[in-house]
C-alpha positions as semicolon CSV with decimal commas, in nm:
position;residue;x (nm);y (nm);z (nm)
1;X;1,800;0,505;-0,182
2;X;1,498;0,430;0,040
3;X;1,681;0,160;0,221
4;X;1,951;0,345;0,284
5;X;1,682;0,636;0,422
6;X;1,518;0,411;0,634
7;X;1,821;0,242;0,757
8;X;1,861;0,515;1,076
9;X;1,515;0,462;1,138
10;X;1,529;0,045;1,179
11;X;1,222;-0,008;0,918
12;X;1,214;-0,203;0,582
13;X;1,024;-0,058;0,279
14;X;0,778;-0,281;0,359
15;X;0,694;-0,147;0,686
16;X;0,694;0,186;0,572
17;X;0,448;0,117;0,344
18;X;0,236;0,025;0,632
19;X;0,298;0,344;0,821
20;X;0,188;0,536;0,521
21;X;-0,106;0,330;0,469
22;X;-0,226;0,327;0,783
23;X;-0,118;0,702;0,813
24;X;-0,315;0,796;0,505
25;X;-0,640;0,559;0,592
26;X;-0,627;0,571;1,001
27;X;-0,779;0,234;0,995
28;X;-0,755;-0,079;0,853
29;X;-0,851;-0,435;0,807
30;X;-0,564;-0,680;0,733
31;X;-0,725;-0,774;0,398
32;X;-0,758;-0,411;0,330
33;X;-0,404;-0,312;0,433
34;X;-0,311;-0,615;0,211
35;X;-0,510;-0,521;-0,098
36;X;-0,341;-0,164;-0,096
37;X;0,049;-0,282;-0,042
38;X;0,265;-0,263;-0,357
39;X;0,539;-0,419;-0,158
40;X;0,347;-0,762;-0,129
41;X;0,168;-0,932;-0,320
42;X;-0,186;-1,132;-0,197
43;X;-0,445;-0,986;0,073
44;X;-0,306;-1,165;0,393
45;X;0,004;-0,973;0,527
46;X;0,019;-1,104;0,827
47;X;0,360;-1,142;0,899
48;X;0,457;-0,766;0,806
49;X;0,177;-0,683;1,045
50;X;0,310;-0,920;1,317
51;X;0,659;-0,700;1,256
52;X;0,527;-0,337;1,281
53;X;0,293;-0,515;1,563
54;X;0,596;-0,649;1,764
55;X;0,810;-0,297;1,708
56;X;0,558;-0,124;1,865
57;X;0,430;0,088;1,541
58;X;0,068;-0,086;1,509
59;X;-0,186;-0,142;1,676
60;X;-0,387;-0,472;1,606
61;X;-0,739;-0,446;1,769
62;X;-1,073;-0,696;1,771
63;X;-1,372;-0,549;1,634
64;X;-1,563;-0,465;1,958
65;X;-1,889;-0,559;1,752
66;X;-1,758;-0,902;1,579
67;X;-1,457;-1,090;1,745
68;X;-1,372;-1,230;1,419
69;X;-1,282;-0,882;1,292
70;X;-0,943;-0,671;1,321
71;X;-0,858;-0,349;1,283
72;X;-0,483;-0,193;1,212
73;X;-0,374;0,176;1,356
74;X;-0,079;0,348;1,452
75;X;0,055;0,425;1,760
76;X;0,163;0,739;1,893
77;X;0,524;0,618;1,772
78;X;0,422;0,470;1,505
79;X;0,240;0,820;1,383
80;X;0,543;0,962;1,415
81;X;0,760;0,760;1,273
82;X;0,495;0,748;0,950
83;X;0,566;1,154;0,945
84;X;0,926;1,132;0,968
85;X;0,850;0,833;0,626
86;X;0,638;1,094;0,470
87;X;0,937;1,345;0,471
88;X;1,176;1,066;0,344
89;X;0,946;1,016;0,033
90;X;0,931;1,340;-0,028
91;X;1,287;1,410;-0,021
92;X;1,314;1,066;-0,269
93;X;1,021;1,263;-0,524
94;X;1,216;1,617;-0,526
95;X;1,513;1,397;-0,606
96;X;1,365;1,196;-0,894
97;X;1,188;1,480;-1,025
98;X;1,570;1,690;-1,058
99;X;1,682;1,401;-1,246
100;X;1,386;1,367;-1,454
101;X;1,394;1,722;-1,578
102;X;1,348;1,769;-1,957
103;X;1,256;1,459;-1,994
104;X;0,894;1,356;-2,156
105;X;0,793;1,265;-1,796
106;X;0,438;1,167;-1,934
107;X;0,540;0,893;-2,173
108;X;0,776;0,744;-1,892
109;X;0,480;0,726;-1,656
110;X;0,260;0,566;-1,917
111;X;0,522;0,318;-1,991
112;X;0,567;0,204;-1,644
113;X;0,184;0,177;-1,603
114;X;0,178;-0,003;-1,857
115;X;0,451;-0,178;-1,758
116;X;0,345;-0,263;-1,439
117;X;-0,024;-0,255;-1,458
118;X;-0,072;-0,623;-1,478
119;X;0,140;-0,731;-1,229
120;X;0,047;-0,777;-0,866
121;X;0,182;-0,469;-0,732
122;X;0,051;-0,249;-1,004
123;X;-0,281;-0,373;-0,971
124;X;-0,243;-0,253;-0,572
125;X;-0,127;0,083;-0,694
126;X;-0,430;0,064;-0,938
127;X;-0,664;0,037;-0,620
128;X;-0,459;0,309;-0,429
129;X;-0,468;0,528;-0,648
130;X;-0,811;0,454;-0,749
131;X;-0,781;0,336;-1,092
132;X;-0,937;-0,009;-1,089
């Protein structure tokens, strides 16, 4: 369903998890975005950057205080195009939460943390959502 939403827009999942990111922390190292993507696993994502980079969504920037630094932020498209993402995911939540009524909603979410916990990608939700 999120493909499909995104689709119109010309982004991946992947790159949308970068708007959000970036939309949510304003700044970011490329280890940092890295460490908080669910979508990839390992702290380098350097060639989803270089995407969102080339489409004109991110900005990559040198540390003005230590060249061997960068830092990640949107662009003015890019901020709006994060926006337009939010909106999307929120549409996707009202959605699953229609289908999910009655439901023991609690248990399913402990099961899938659970589930996924040790994985990759849950431990990056772990750390966004601060449960590490």
């Amino acid at each position: 369903m999120l493909i499909q939403a995104l689709k119109p827009h010309g982004i991946t999942p992947s790159q949308a998890e970068v708007l959000r990111l970036l939309q949510q922390h304003g700044t970011l190292s490329p280890s940092g975005l890295g460490q908080l993507l669910v979508c990839e696993s390992g702290t380098n994502p350097s060639r989803l950057v270089d995407r969102v980079v080339a489409a004109g969504l991110v900005e990559r920037r040198t540390d003005p205080d230590d060249r061997r630094y960068l830092h990640l932020s949107l662009t003015p498209e890019g901020k709006r195009l994060a926006t337009e993402v939010a909106d999307i995911e929120e549409h996707l939540y009202a959605s699953m939460d229609a289908a999910c009524e009655g439901l023991d909603t609690e248990a399913m979410l402990a099961f899938l943390h659970s589930f996924i916990g040790p994985l990759p990608s849950g431990e990056a939700l772990n750390r966004r959502l601060g449960l590490d």
